[in-house]
Amino acid sequence: MKNSTFYFLLFLLTSFQAFSQTKFISWNLENFGKSKSQASLSFIAKTVQEYDIIAIQEVVAGYGGSQAVAKLASILNEKGSKWDYTISDPTSGNSYKKERYAFIWKTSKVKLKGKPWLEKKYHLEIDREPYFATFEVNKKLVTLVNFHAITKSKQPETEIKYFKFLPQEYPDLNLVFTGDFNCPESHTVFNPLKKMGYVSVFQKQKTTLKQKCKAEICLASEFDNIFYKSNTLKPVKSGVVLFYNNYDSLQEARKISDHIPIWFEFFLN
C-alpha cells in the first residue's frame, strides 16, 4: 500500500513538472514564404510539434510570408493539439531585406498576454527591430524577444549593442532574447547583458549549415542563441535539431533552411 502511495505521488509530481515546464524552440526558416512547399511545411510541423512555443525568424514581408505561417499553424492543428499564432508587421528599419517575425504556441500550455509589438525606440538603430510577445505559463509571465540581426558582413554587433538598454526599457518584464544574432555569444557585445545576469543557453554551438559537409562536419557558424536572466527561470534541458540528417544532401536540407532549430526547456521562477 505504501509503495502504491509513493508511486502515485511520484506520478503526480512528474505530471506536474511536465505540465509546468515550457518547451521552446526558435528557428530561422530562411525565406519563409511561398517558396516553401507543402512537403516542407509538413516536415517543419513534424519537427516542432512537441514544443509549446515556436519563434520564427525570416518570415517574408511581402505576399506569402503570413500565409506560410498560417499554413504551418493549420498543419499543427491537424496533429491533435490546438495552436494559435501571431505575426509581426514588416520590420521598419532601412534594411536591404525587410522581414516579419512569428510566434506559434500551444494554447493548452501557454496564453498570449496583451498585444505583441515591434521595438519602436531603437528601430532606426536596428534594421530588423525585435518582436516582443508576453506569454503566461502557470500564472507566471515571460516575454520572448524574437530577433534577426543584419548579416555578419554588415557588423551585427552595431545593432546588438542596443540590447543592453532593453531591460531598462522594460523593467517589469522577464525578457528572454532569442533568434539569429549572426554573431557568437562569445563576442564582447554581449558582455553588458551578461553583467546584468543574462546567460546564453548555448556556448560554442554552431547553428548554420555549410554548403557541403566536410569530414562529416556540416555546421558552420555560432549564430543562433537564447539569452535569459539566470534568476528568473530554471533551465531543464536544451539542444539543437540536426534536421539535415533526414535528407540525402545539404542542398536538399537547405530548401527547409540554412539554420538548424535551437530549443530550450525551462521552469519560470
PDB file of C-alpha atoms in Angstrom, residues 9 89 108 185 188 207 212 257:
ATOM      1  CA  LEU A   9       2.725  10.760  -5.554  1.00  0.00           C
ATOM      2  CA  ASP A  89       4.267  43.829 -39.192  1.00  0.00           C
ATOM      3  CA  SER A 108      -3.279  24.289 -23.728  1.00  0.00           C
ATOM      4  CA  GLU A 185      27.771  34.610 -27.816  1.00  0.00           C
ATOM      5  CA  THR A 188      32.162  41.237 -26.306  1.00  0.00           C
ATOM      6  CA  THR A 207      23.798  26.532 -35.946  1.00  0.00           C
ATOM      7  CA  LYS A 212      28.631  20.766 -48.207  1.00  0.00           C
ATOM      8  CA  SER A 257      16.568  26.393 -44.067  1.00  0.00           C
TER       9      SER A 257
END
